[in-house]
Short mmCIF file of C-alpha atoms in Angstrom, two decimals:
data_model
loop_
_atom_site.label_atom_id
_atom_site.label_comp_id
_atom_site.label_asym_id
_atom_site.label_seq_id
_atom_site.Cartn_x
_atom_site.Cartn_y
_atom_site.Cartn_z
CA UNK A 1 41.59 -51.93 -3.84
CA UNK A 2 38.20 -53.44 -4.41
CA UNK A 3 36.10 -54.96 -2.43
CA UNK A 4 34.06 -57.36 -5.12
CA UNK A 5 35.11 -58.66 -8.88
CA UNK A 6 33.37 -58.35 -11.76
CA UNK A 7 32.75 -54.78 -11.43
CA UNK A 8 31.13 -52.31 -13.44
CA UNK A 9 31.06 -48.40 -13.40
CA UNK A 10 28.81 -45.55 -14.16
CA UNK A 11 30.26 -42.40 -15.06
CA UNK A 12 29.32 -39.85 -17.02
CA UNK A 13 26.46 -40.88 -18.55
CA UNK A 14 27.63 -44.58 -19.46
CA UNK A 15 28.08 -48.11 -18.03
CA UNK A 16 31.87 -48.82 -18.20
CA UNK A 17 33.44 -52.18 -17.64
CA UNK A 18 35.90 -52.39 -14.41
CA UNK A 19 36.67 -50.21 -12.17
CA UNK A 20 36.95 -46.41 -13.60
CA UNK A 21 39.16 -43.76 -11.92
CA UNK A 22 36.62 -40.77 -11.64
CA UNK A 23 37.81 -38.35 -9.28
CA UNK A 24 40.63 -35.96 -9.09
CA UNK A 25 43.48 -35.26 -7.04
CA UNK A 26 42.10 -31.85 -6.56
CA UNK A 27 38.68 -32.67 -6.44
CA UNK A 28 37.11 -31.59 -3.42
CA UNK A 29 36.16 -34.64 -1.97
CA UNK A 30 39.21 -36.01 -2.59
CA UNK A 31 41.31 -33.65 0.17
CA UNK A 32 38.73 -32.52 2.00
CA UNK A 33 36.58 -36.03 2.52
CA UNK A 34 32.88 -34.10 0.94
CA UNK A 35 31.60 -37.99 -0.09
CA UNK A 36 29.16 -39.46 0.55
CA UNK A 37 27.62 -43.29 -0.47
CA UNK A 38 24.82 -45.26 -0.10
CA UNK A 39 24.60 -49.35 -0.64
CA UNK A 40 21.50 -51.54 -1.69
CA UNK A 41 22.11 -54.85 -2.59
CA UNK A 42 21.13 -58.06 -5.64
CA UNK A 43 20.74 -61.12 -4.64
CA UNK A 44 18.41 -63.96 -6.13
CA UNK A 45 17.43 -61.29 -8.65
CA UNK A 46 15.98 -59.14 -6.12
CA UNK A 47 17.29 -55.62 -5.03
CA UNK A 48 15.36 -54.35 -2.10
CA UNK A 49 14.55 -51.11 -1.07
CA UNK A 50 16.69 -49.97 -4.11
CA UNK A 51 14.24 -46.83 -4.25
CA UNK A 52 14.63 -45.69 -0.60
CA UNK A 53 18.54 -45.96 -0.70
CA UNK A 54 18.54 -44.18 -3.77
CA UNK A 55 16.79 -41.38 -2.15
CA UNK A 56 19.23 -41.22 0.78
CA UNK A 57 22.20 -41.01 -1.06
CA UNK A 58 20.56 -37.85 -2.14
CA UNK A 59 19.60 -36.31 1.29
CA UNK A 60 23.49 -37.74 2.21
CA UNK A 61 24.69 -35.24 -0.66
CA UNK A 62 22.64 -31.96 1.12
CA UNK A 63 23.69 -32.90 4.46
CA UNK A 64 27.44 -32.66 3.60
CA UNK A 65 26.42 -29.41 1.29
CA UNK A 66 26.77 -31.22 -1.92
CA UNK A 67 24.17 -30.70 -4.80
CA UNK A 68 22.60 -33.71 -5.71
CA UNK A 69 22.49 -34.17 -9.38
CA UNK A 70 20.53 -37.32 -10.29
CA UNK A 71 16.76 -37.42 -9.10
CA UNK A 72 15.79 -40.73 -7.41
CA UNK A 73 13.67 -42.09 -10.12
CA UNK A 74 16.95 -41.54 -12.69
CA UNK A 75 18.99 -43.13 -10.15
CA UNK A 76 17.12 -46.25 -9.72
CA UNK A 77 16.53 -46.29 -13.96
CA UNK A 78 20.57 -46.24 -13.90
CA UNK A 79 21.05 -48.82 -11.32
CA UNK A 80 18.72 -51.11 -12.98
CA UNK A 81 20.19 -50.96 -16.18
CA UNK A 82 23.76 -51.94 -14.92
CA UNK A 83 22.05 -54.93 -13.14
CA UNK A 84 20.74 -55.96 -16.56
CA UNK A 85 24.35 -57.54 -17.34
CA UNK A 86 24.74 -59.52 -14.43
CA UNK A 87 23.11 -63.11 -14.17
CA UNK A 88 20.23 -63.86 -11.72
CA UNK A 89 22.49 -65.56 -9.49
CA UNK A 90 25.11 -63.05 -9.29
CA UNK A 91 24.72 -61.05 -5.53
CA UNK A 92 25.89 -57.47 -6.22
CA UNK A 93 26.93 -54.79 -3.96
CA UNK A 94 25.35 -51.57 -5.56
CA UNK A 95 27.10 -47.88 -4.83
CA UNK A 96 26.12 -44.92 -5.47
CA UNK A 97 27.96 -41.88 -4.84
CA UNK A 98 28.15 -37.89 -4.77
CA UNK A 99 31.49 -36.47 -3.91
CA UNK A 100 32.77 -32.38 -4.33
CA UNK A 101 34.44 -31.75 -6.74
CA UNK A 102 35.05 -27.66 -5.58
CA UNK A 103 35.40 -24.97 -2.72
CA UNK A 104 34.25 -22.01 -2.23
CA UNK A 105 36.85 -19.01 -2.34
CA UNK A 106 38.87 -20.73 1.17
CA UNK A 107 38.42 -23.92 -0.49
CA UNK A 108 36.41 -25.53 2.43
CA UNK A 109 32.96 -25.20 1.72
CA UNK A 110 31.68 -27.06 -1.05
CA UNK A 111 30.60 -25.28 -4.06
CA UNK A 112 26.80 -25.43 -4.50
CA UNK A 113 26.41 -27.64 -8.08
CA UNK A 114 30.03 -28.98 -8.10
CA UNK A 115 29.03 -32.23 -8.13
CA UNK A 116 30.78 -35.34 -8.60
CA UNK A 117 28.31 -38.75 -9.41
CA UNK A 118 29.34 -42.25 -9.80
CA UNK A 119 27.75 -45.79 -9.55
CA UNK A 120 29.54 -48.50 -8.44
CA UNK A 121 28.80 -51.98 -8.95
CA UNK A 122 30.47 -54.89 -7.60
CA UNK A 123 29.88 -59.37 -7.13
CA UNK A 124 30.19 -59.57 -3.41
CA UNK A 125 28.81 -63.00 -1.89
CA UNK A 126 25.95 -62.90 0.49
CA UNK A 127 27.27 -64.46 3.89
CA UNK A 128 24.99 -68.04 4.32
CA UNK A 129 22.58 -68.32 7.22
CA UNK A 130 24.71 -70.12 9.14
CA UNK A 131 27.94 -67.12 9.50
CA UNK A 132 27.95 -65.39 12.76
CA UNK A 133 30.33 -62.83 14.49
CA UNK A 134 31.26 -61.80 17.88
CA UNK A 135 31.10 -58.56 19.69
CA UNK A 136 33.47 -56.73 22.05
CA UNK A 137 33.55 -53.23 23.45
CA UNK A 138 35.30 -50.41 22.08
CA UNK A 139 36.57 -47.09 23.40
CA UNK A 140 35.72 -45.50 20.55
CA UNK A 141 32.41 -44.08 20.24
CA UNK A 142 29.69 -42.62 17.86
CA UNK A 143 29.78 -38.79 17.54
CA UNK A 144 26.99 -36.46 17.40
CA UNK A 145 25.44 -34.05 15.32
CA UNK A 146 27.67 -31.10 16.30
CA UNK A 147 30.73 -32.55 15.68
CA UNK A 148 30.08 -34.52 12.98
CA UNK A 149 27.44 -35.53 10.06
CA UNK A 150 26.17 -38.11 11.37
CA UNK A 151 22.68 -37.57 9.35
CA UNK A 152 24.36 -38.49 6.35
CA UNK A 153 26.19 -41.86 5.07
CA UNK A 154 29.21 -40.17 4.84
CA UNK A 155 32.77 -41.38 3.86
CA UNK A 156 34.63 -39.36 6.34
CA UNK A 157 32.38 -41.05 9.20
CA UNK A 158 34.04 -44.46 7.98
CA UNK A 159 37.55 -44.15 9.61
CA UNK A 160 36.32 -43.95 13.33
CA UNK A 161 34.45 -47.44 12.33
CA UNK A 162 38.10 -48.79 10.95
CA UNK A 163 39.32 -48.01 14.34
CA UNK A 164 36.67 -49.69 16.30
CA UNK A 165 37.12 -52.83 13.78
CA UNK A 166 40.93 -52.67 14.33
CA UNK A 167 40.38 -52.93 18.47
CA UNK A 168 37.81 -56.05 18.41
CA UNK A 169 39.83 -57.92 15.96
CA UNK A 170 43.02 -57.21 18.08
CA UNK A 171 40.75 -59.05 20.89
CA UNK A 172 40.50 -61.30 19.04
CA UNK A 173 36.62 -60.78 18.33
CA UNK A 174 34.65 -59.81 14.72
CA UNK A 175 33.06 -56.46 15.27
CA UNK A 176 32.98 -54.01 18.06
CA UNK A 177 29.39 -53.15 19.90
CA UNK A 178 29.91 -49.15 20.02
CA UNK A 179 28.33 -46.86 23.02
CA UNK A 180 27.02 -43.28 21.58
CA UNK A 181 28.46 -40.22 23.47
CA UNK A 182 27.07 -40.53 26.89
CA UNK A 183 27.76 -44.45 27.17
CA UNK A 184 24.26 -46.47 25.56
CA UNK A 185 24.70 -48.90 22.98
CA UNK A 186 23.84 -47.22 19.67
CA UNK A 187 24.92 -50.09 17.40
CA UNK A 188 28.41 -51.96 16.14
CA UNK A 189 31.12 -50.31 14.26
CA UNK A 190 29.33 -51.46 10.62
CA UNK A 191 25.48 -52.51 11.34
CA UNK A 192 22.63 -51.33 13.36
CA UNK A 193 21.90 -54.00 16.49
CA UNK A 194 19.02 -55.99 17.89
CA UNK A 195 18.84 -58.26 21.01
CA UNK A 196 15.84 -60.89 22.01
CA UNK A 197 14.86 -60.71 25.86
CA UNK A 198 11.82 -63.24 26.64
CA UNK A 199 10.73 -63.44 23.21
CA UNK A 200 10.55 -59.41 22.83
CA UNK A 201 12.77 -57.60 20.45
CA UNK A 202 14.82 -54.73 21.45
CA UNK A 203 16.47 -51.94 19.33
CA UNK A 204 18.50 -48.42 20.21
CA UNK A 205 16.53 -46.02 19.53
CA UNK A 206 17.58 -43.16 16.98
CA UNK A 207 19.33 -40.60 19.09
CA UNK A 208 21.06 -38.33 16.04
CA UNK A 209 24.28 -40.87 16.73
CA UNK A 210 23.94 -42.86 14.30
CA UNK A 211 21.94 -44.14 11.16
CA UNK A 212 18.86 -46.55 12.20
CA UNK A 213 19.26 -47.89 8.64
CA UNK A 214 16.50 -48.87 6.03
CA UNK A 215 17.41 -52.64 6.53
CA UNK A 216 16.75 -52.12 10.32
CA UNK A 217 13.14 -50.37 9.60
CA UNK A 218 12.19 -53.07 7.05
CA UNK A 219 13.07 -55.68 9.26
CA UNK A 220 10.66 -53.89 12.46
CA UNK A 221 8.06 -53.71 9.71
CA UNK A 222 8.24 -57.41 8.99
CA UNK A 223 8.98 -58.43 13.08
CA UNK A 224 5.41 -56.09 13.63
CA UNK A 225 3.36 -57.66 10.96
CA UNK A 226 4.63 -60.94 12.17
CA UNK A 227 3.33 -60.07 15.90
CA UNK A 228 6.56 -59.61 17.42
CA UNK A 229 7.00 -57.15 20.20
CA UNK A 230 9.64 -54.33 18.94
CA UNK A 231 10.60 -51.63 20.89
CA UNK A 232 13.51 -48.64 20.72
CA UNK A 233 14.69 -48.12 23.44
CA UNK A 234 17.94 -46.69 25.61
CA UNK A 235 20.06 -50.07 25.92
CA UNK A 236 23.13 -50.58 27.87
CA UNK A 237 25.72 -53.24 27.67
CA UNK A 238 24.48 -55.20 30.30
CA UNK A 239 21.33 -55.58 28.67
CA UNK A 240 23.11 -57.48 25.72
CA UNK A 241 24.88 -59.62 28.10
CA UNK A 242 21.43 -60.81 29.65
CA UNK A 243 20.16 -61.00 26.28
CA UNK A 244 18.82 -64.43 25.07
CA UNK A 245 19.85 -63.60 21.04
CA UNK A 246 21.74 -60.33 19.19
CA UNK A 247 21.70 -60.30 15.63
CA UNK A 248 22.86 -57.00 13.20
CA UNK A 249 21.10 -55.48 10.64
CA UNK A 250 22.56 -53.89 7.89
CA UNK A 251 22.58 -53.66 3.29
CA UNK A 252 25.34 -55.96 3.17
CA UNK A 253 24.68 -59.00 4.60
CA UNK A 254 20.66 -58.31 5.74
CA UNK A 255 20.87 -60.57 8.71
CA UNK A 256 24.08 -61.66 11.40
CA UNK A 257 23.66 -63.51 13.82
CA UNK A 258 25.79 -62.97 17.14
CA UNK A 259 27.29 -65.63 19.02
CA UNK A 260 29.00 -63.71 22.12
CA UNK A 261 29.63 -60.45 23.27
CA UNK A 262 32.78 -60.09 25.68
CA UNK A 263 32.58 -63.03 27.91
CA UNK A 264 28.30 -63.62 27.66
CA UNK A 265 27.97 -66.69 24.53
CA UNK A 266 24.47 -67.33 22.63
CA UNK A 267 23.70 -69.81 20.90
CA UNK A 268 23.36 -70.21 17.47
CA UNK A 269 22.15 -72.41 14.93
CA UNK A 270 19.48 -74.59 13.43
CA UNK A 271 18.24 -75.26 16.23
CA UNK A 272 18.87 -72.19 18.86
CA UNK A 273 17.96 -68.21 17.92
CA UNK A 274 14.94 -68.69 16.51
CA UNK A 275 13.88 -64.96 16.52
CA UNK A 276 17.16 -64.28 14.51
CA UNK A 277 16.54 -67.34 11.92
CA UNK A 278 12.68 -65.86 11.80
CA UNK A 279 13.78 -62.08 11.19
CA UNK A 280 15.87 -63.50 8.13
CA UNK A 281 13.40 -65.67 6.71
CA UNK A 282 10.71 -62.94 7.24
CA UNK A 283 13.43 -60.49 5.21
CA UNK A 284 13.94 -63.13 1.90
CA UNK A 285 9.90 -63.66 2.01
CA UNK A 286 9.10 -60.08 1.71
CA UNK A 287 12.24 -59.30 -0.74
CA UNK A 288 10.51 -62.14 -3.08
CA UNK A 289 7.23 -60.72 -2.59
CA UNK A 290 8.50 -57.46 -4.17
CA UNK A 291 9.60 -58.30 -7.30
#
């Protein structure tokens, strides 16, 4: 089932209308879980960073020992010719995606230049300023290199973040703030994580747990050039609950605000986190400024 409407597909070297079956039941990725993704998003007629999430998707593919097939600069050419057909007010969710299509002679290791490529494009609404979530804890955490790929956006890495979604909403909360193996906050079970203290902005630091995403770096850019005070750092839980904002970062909805965590409530709003409300203005200023 689809997330969006008004989707388009790329396949094979054409822009199709809805949404095309492209892989196979014995396609390697489909059995074995060798896919891997990468999202960049239109809104207001701007698409961000498409360039850098282009290129990821790419280093995704090697990491899982998939060939990549399409060079960045093709990519982004394809990706900006499917946005041609949608109007300037139409936010899109743009995917593209490498997936194995063959094993080697056991079947499990993917067959250098079997390569599977596919760009999905689908309307998905931008959240307003105004949406927030809430955060609980999970007992599920983030794995690590050695047991799984966590250097890559990966599709088999998305199932552990179903479960953590699954416990906070039977809590009755939004999203789930996730520890990494030896019990620091890494980030939530589908966007990296900030939290104000005194005016200061506060990250995880990248510990090979998780992805400190290309929204999260453009948004430490802006915060920097701005004069804000960011640093990465080893956070625990009770850090957030003496925080004075949290917000996530992530493609899909740039900016979240957060308006508790577990039992700890902050305040939202026009006319509370202003760090938060500042980080998302600073984000639409700069996407403007780059088209």
């Amino acid at each position: 089932m689809a997330t969006g409407t008004n989707i388009k597909t790329y396949y094979d070297g054409a822009w199709l209308d809805g949404d095309r079956m492209v892989i196979n039941a014995a396609d390697h990725g489909a059995w074995l879980g060798t896919t891997v993704f990468d999202g960049a998003r239109l809104f207001d007629g701007l698409s961000p960073d498409l360039e850098k999430h282009c290129a990821r998707v790419n280093r995704s593919a090697e990491a899982l020992m998939i060939t990549p097939t399409v060079s960045t600069e093709d990519m982004v050419a394809m990706v900006r010719e499917g946005l041609a057909s949608y109007a300037r007010n139409q936010p899109v969710y743009i995917r593209p995606m490498y997936w194995a299509l063959a094993g080697d002679e056991l079947g499990i290791v993917p067959r250098a230049g079997a390569t599977g490529f596919a760009i999905s494009l689908e309307e998905i609404p931008m959240a307003p300023p105004e949406a927030a979530t809430t955060l609980t804890r999970t007992r599920f955490r983030r794995p690590v290199l050695e047991d799984n790929v966590v250097n890559a956006k990966a599709g088999c890495l998305y199932p552990n973040n179903a479960r953590m979604m699954v416990e906070a909403r039977a809590k009755g909360f939004g999203n789930a703030l996730v520890a990494d193996a030896i019990g620091n906050v890494a980030e939530t079970a589908s966007a990296n994580v900030f939290m104000v203290k005194d005016g200061e902005v506060f990250t995880p630091v990248p510990n090979g747990t998780f992805l400190a995403g290309i929204t999260r770096e453009r948004h430490m850019i802006n915060m920097r050039a701005d004069g804000m005070q960011v640093h990465e750092a080893v956070l625990s839980f009770d850090d957030f609950h003496d925080a004075d904002e949290v917000f996530l970062s992530g493609n899909m909805m740039k900016v979240t605000p957060v308006a508790a965590f577990d039992d700890t409530v902050y305040e939202v709003g026009a006319n509370a986190n202003p760090v938060t409300r500042r980080v998302r203005e600073m984000y639409w200023d700069w996407a403007a400024s780059e088209r």
